[in-house]
XYZ file of C-alpha atoms in Angstrom:
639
model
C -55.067 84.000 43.164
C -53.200 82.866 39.895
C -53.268 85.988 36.800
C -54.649 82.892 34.827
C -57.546 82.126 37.115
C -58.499 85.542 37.490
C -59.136 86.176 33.552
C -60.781 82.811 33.309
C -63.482 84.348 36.260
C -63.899 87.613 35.023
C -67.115 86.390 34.342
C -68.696 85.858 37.199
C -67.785 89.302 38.039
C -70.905 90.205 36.104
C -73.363 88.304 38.885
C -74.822 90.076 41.577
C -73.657 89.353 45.620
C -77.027 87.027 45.971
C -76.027 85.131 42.481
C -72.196 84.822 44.161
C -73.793 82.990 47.176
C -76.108 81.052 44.856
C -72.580 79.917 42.644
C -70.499 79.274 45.864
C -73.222 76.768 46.843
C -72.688 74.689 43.563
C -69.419 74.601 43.527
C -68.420 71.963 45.914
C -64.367 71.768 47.354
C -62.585 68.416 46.652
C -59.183 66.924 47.562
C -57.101 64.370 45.969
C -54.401 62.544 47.289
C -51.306 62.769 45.148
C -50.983 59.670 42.697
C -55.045 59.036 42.540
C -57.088 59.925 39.276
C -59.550 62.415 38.863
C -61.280 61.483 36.182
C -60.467 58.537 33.165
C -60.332 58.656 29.038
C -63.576 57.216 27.853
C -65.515 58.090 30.923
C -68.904 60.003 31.116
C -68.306 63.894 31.974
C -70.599 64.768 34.981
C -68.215 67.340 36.216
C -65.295 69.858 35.295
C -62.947 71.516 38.174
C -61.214 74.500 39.235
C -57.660 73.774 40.418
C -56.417 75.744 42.908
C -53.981 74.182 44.569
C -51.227 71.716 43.787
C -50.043 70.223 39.983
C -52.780 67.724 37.591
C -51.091 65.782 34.681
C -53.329 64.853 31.929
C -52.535 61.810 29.903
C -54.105 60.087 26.623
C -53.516 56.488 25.821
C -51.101 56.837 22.586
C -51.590 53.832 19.612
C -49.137 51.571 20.870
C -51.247 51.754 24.335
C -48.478 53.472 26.311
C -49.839 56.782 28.415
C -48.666 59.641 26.931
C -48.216 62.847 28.870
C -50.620 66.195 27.101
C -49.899 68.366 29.310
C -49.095 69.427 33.383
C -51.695 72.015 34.631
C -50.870 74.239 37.699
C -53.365 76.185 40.369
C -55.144 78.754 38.419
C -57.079 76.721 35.272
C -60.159 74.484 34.739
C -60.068 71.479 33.417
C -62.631 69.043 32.319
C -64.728 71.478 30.668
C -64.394 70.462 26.931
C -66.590 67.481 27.620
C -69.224 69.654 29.556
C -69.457 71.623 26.431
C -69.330 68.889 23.621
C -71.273 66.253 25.582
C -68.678 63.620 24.516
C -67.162 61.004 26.651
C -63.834 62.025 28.568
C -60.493 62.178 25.543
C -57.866 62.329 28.582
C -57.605 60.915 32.083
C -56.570 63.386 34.679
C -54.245 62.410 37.542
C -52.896 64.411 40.492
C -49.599 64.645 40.539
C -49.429 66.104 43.753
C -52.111 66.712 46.459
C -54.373 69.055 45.266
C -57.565 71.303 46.195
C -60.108 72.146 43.541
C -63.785 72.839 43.172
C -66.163 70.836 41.344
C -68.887 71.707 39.255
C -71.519 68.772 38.302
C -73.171 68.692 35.328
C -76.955 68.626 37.409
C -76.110 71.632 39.104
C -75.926 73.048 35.578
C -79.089 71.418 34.379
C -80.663 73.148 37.748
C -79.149 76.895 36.887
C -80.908 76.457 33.406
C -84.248 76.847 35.087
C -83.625 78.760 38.580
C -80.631 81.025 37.474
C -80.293 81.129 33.615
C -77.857 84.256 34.477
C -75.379 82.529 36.391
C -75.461 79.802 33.922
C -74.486 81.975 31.004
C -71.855 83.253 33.040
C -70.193 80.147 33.927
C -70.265 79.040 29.781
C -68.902 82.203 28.875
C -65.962 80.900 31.339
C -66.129 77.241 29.809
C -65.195 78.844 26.768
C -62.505 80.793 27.416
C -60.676 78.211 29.146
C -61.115 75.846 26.310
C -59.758 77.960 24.264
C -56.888 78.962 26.505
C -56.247 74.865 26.256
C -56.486 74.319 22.560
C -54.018 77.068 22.066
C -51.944 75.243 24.760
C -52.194 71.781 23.101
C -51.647 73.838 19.589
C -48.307 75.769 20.757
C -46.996 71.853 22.618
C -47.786 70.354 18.748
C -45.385 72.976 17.307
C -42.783 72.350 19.590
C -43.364 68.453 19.757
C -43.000 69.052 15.107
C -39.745 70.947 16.195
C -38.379 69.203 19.242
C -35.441 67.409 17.114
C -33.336 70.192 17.722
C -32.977 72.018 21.376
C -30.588 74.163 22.476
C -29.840 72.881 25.551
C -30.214 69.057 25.425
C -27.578 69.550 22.324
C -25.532 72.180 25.236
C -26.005 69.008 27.504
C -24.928 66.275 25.069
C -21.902 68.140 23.592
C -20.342 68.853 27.285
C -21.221 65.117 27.571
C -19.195 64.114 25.071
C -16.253 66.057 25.893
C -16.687 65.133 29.961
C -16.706 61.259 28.687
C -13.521 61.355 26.324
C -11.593 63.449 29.451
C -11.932 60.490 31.611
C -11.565 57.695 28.772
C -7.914 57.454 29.478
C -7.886 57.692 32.925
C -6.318 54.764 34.900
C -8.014 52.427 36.923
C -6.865 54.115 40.106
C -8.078 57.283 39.331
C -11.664 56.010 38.581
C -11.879 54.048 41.861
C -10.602 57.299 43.911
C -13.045 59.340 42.247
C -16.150 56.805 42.773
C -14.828 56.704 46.566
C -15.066 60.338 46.567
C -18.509 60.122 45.532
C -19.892 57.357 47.516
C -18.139 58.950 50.623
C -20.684 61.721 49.748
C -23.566 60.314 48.822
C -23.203 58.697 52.285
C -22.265 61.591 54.284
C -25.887 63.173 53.126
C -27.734 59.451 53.232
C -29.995 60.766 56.191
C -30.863 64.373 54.415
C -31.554 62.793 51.107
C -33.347 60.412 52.500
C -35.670 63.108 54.944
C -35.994 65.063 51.763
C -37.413 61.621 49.337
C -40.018 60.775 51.935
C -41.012 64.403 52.179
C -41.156 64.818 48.522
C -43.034 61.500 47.747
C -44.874 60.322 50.778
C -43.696 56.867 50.838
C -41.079 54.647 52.637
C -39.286 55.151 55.307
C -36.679 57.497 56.236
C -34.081 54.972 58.160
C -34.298 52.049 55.637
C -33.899 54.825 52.800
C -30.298 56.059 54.696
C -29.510 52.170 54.507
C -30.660 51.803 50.913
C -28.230 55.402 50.234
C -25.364 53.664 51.898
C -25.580 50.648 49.989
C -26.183 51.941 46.692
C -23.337 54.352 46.890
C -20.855 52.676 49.144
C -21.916 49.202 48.697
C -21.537 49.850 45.450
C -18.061 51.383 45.476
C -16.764 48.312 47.254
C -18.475 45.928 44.311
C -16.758 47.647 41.758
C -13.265 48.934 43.148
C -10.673 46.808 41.589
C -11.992 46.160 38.593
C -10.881 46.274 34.992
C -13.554 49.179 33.437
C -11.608 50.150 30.197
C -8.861 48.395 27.712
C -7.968 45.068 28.107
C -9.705 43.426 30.917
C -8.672 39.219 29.405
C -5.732 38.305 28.589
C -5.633 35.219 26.009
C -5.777 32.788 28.883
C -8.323 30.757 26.910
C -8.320 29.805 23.115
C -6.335 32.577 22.232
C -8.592 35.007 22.660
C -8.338 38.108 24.464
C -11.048 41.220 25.712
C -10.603 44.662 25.132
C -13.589 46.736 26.832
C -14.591 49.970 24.898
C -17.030 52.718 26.407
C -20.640 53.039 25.032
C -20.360 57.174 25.414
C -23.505 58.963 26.582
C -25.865 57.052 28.567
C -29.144 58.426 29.387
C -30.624 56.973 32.622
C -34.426 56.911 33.191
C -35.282 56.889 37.436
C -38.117 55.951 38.830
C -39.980 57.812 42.020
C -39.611 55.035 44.424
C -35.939 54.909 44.801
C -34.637 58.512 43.411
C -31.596 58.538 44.944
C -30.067 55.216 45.243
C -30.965 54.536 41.508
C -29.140 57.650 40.576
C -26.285 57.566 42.515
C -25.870 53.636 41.723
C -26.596 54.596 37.553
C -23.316 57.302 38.599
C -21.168 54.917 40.113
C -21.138 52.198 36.995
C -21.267 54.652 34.085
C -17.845 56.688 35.661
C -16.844 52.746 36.407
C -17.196 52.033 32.415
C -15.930 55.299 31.507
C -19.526 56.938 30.131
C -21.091 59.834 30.486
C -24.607 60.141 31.748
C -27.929 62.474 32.016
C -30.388 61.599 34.370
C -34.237 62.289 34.203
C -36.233 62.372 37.120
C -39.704 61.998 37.780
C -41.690 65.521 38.234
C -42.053 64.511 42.590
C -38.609 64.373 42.659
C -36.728 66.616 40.883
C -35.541 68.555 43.539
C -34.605 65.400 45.125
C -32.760 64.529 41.886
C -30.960 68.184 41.947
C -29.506 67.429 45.437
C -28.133 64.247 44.357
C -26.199 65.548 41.419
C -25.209 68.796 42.797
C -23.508 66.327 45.537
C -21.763 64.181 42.759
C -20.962 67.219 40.892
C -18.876 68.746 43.484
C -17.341 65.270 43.824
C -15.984 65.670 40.864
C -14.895 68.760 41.287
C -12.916 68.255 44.297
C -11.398 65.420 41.873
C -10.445 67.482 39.240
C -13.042 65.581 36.924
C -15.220 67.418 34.400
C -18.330 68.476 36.254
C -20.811 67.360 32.869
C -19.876 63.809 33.330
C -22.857 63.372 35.201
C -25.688 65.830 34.289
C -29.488 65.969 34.794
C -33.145 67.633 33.612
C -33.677 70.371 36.053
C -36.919 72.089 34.301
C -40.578 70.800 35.111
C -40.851 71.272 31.090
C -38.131 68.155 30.705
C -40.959 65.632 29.598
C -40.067 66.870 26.033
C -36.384 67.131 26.864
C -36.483 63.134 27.971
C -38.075 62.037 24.319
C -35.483 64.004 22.556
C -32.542 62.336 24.460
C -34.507 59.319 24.182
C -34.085 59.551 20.114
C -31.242 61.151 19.938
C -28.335 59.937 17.623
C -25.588 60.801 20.228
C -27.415 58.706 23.017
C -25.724 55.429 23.063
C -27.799 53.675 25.468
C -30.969 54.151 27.301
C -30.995 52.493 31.410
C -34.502 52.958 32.063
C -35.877 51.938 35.683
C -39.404 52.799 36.053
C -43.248 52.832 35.335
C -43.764 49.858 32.230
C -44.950 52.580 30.089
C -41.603 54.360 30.542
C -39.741 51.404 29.845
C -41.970 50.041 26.986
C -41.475 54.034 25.489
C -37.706 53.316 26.307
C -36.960 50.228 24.042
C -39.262 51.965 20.847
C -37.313 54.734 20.744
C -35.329 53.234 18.347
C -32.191 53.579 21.197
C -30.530 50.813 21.917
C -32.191 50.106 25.697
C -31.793 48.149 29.124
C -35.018 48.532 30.934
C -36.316 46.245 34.250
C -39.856 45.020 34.375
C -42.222 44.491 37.667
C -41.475 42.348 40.193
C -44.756 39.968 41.925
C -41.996 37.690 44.018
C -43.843 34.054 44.775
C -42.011 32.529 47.821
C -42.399 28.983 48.408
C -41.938 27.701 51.737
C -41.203 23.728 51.359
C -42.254 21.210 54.484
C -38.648 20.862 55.375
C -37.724 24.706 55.610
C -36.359 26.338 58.532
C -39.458 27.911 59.629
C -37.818 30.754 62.058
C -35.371 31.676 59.237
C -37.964 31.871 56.556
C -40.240 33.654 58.247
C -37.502 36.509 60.052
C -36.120 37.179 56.290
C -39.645 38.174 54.955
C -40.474 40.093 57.477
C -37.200 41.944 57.424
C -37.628 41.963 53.153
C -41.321 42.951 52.690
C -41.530 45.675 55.678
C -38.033 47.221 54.485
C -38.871 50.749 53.176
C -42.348 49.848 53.732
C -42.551 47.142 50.720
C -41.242 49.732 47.900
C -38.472 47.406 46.973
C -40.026 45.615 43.799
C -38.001 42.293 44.528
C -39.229 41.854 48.144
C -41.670 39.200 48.418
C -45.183 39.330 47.143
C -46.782 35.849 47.324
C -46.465 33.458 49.938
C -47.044 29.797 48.814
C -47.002 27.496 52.043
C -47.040 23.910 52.226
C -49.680 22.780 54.649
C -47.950 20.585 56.713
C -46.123 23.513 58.102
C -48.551 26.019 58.006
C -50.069 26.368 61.566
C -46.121 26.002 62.651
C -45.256 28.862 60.133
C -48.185 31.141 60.698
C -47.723 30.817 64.409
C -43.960 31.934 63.853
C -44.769 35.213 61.468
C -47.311 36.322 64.141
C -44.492 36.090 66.798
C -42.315 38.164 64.296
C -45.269 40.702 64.198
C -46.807 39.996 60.679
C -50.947 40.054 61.130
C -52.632 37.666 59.348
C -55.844 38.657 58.565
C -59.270 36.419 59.285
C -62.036 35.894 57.016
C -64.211 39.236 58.145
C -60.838 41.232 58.364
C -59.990 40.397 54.472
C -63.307 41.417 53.375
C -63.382 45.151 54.959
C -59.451 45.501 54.118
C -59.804 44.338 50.577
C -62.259 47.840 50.303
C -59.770 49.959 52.031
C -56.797 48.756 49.814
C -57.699 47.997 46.401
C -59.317 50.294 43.658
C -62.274 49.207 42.652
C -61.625 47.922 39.073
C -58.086 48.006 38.644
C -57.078 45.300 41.170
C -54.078 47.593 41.946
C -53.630 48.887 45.417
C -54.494 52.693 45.753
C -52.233 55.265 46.151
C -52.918 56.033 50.148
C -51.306 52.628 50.949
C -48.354 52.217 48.265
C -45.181 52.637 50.443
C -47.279 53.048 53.848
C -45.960 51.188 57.195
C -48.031 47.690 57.899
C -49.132 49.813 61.293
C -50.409 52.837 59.382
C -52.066 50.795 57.091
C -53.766 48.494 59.604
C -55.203 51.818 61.227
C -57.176 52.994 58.132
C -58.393 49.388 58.015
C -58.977 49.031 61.637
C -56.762 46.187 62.012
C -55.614 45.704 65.353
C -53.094 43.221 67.482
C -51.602 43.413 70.941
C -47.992 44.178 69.309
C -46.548 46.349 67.007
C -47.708 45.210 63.146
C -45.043 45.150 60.581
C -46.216 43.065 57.607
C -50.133 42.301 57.096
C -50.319 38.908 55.318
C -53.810 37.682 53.840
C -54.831 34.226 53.178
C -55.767 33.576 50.038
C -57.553 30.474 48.272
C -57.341 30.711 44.423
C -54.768 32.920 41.804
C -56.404 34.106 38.958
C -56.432 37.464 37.124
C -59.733 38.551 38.857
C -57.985 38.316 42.564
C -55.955 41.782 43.360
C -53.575 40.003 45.836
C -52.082 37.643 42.918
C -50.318 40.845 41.909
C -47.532 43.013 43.005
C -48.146 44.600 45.946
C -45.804 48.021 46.740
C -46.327 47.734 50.018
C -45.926 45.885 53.669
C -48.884 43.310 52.319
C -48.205 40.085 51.077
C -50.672 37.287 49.971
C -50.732 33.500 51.562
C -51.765 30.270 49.392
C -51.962 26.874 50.674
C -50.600 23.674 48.917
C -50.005 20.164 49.463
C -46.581 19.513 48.623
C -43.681 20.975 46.378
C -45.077 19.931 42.990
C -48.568 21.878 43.644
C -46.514 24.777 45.244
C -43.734 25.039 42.376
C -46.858 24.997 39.268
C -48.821 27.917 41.918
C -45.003 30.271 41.818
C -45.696 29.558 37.887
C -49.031 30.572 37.463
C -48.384 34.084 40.330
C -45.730 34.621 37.495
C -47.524 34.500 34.697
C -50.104 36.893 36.205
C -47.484 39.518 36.871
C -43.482 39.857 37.656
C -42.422 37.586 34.751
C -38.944 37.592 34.925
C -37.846 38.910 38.144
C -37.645 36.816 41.193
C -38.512 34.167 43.058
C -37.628 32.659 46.087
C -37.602 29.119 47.422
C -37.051 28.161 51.520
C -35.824 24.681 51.647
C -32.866 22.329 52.572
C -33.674 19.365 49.451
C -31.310 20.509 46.861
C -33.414 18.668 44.150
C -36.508 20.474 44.888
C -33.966 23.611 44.594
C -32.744 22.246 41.086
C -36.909 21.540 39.694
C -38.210 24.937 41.278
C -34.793 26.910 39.522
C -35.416 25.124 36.096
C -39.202 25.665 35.805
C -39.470 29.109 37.317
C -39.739 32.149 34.577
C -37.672 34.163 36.782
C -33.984 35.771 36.133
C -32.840 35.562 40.108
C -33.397 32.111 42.206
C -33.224 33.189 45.442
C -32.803 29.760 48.150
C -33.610 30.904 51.949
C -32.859 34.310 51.214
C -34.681 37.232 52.331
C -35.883 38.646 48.783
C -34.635 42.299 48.969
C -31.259 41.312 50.469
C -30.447 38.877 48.119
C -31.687 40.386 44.688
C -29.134 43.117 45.899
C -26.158 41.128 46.249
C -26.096 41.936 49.910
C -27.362 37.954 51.136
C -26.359 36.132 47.702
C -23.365 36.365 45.466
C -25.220 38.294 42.537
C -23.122 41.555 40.904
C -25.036 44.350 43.892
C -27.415 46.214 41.315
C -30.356 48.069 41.480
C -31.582 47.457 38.008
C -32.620 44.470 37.595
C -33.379 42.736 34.094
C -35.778 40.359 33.556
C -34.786 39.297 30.584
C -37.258 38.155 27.361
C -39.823 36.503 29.917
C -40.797 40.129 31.035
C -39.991 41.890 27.743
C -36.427 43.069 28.793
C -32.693 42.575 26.846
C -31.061 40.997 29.636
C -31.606 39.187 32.657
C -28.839 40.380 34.411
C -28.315 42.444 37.627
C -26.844 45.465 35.551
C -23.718 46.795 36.080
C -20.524 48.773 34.827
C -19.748 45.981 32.294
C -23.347 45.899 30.843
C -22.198 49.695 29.805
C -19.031 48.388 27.878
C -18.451 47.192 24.249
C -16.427 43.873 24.176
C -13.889 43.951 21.307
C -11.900 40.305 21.524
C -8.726 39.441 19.359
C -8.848 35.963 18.173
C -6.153 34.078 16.995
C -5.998 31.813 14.146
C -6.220 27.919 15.686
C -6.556 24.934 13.833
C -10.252 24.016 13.218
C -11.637 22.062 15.753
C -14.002 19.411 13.580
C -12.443 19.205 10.598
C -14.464 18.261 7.101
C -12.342 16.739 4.204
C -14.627 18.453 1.603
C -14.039 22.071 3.134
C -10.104 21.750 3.473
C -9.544 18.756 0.327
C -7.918 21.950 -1.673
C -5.243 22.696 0.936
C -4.525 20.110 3.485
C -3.950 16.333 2.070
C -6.758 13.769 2.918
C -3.612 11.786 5.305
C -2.726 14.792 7.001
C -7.163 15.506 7.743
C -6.775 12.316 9.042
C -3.780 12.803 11.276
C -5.361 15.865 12.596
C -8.789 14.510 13.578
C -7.174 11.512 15.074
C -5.012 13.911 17.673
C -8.354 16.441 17.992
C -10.330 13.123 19.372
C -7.178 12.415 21.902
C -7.334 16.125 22.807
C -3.596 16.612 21.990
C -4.860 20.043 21.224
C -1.100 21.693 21.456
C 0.130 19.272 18.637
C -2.874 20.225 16.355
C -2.018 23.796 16.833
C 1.756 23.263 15.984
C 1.214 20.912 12.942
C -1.570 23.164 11.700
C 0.961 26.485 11.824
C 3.807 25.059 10.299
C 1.412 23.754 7.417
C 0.267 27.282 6.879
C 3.792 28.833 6.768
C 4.559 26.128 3.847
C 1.612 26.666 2.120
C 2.350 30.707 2.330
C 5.475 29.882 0.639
């Protein structure tokens, strides 16, 4: 048993063996998966808890309604006490981070003691107390360091070996950058099947073959997309309007990775910051930092073997690193923030006052037109939305079906081994997946395979199930399946034509996923053309599975995996992100005559004939003669 825990009991040591029994009786044992809460902010307190097993994070909604982190509590304290004691309505929500085993106290069992066993009861405040106070002088000693946190040790240790790692490599030649990223994509690929073991382990979701493809693509697939390229110094070459490009490293860039894709987001962030000549620190979520310390220690002795300094890439190691991640995220000698994850990360990413590329959610709607090609359409969803169990926030979420094809289409997903659900099956699976009020899915089925799934909803088929696909009549904000969906589950709405299934993709969008993607199956490229101009969405994908193509892998978008969604989901760019998002354009212009020319502007130096002359050869587009009359002009007027 934890030191802590056994102070905070020392009460109870004071009750009798019968009074033990009667206290063990009350205090019922709970589990909660990791990723579920345990109790919410604002809620009524019927209970408080003794952890004693696994990691709780407590959180309170900040002013600009982002979740901000109080505190991480381990096995060995109570929590949930304070509002047993004040009688006020919960001032935190309290998640587990991990699985965890605790025992719960209610509030009636309390109320009970008062008259039955008024010793035990004064027992169990005395230990209310003390760990109250062991949390205010928690929450008073994290204040201190939060009204101090502008200056620590190491994050300035980090950023100064940064900064020296970055201006090492700023000279180095385009050959030498490519070998080096080959050297670490070679290795990131080598270990794609032990990082990948080691992600699933540590989060519980996906699966462990499409996360060694997903490795292999984000390190080598990567390699291959930027290999050749021009990352530093002059990458144009006055080819048009005399105007050249001279590409300039941001410095220190501090990437932000989410839990879903630890390792290909970090070894991808790697690969186009040592592409564009930056340095970069990596933060990774609590569930995977050990997954995040293999991944650099790999790339670190990449570098090594390359005679490259080893703090080009560096990373939080400490569970403490919360604090470390708003410093960085402030801090003058960041140049850039690349935040992939949670909206509240993202949203804290772009106040920091940092200059920021962040990615919002995806909530894909995928139109199948009358005249798709049914087999193909439905073959690249199934392949997209089961890949790594539906993690991938680009794979498709919505499917919007024209009904002329529908029985034809449904018929082929059901050969392909998608279920679609009937009537009585929605109604019990809609229990099993959702939260109650939230309309998001809960944790248990985030990242879970369609056949896992359909067991804990009792779904069953005569072949193997790898997508579950509901039918759906209406989108609105009250129905949970008109939102993204991180897992093999996808919704189906019915139109009559394109029009009606085009202003549906709108309205999915506009619920969620602004910004990101969506996807259209047909062969009319005019349909293509409408659906492209009046979807909110950064990528247009056209009879391409979603994952594959938002990638690069199926389309001929820059292979990414950070997506922007630019100002229709809150974001600065709607790019795919890579190395040259990381670079500062310079560009040398060169003085050429004035294109439009106005007499009143240019009466003081050029005569009225001569204006004339010149917008007479601009309109023939003699463009060369402009430029030579307008020179020699300006050589006799400098004499």
């Amino acid at each position: 048993m934890k030191p802590v825990l056994i102070s905070l009991l020392e009460p109870l040591n004071k009750l009798s063996a019968s009074e033990q029994i009667v206290l063990e009786k009350i205090m019922q044992p709970v589990t909660f998966s990791a990723g579920t809460y345990i109790f919410k902010e604002g809620s009524f307190a019927d209970s408080c808890y003794i952890l004693e097993e696994g990691i709780v994070r407590i959180e309170t909604a900040s002013e600009n309604s982002s979740n901000f982190v109080v505190n991480y509590l381990e096995a060995g304290t109570i929590f949930g006490e304070i509002s047993l004691l004040d009688k006020i309505p919960r001032s935190a929500t309290a998640y587990a981070q991990t699985n965890i085993i605790a025992k719960k106290i209610l509030i009636q069992e309390l109320e009970i003691l008062l008259e039955t066993s008024p010793r035990i009861l004064i027992c169990l405040w005395e230990m209310f107390r003390k760990a109250a106070g062991l949390g205010v002088r928690s929450l008073n000693e994290l204040t201190i360091k939060k009204n101090h946190f502008a200056i620590n040790p190491e994050v300035e240790v980090m950023l100064e070996k940064a900064l020296l790692a970055q201006k090492e490599i700023q000279t180095w030649s385009e050959e030498r950058i490519d070998a080096l990223l080959l050297v670490i994509a070679s290795s990131i690929a080598q270990h794609a099947e032990s990082l990948a073991t080691a992600t699933v382990k540590a989060t519980r979701v996906g699966d462990i073959l499409d996360k060694v493809t997903k490795n292999k693509i984000a390190s080598l697939g990567i390699y291959r997309s930027l290999v050749g390229k021009s990352g530093c110094g002059f990458i144009s070459h006055y080819k048009i309007n005399n105007v050249c490009e001279i590409a300039s490293p941001m410095g220190i860039i501090f990437g932000i990775i989410p839990m879903t894709n630890p390792v290909a987001t970090a070894v991808f962030k790697a690969l186009i910051c040592i592409k564009s000549r930056n340095a970069l620190i990596l933060s990774f979520p609590l569930s995977t930092k050990n997954v995040g310390t293999l991944v650099c220690e790999i790339i670190q002795e990449a570098l090594i073997r390359q005679d490259a300094p080893v703090e080009l890439i560096q990373w939080l190691k400490h569970r403490s690193s919360r604090e470390q991640t708003e410093i960085l995220m402030k801090h003058k000698n960041v140049s850039l923030i690349l935040a992939t994850g949670g909206a509240s990360m993202v949203k804290a990413a772009y106040s920091s006052g940092t200059p920021a590329i962040g990615v919002g959610p995806a909530n894909t709607p995928t139109l199948i037109c009358a005249d798709a090609n049914i087999q193909h359409a439905a073959r690249s969803i199934i392949i997209s939305k089961s890949f790594d169990n539906g993690l991938i926030c680009g794979s498709e979420h919505n499917l919007i079906v024209d009904a002329r094809v529908r029985k034809n289409f449904i018929k082929v997903l059901e050969q392909e081994g998608a279920a679609i659900l009937t009537h009585e099956e929605k109604n019990y699976f809609s229990t099993v997946a959702f939260e109650d009020k939230s309309n998001r899915l809960q944790a248990k089925i985030i990242g879970q395979s369609a056949a896992k799934i359909a067991v804990m909803a009792n779904i069953k088929r005569d072949y193997h199930i790898k997508l579950i696909i509901v039918p759906n009549e209406f989108v609105s904000l009250d129905n949970p399946y008109a939102y993204e969906k991180m897992a093999p589950i996808l919704s189906l709405f019915t139109v009559q034509n394109e029009i009606e299934g085009i202003d549906l993709c709108r309205s999915i969008l506009q619920i969620e996923g602004k910004g990101h993607t969506a996807i259209i199956h047909t062969k009319n490229k005019a349909v293509v053309r409408k659906f492209g101009l009046e979807m909110p969405a950064s990528r247009i994908l056209v009879n391409s599975p979603g994952v594959h193509g938002i990638i690069g892998l199926t389309s001929a978008l820059d292979p990414s995996f950070t997506l922007g969604c630019g100002t229709f989901g809150g974001n600065s760019t709607t790019d795919n992100v890579t190395y040259s998002n990381l670079l500062n354009l310079k560009r040398v212009a060169y003085y050429q005559a004035p294109k439009f020319l106005d007499p009143d502007i240019f009466k003081n130096t050029y005569p009225q004939w001569l204006l004339q002359l010149l917008n007479l050869l601009n309109f023939l587009k003699l463009n060369a003669l402009v430029t030579f009359i307008s020179q020699r002009v300006s050589i006799q007027l400098r004499r």
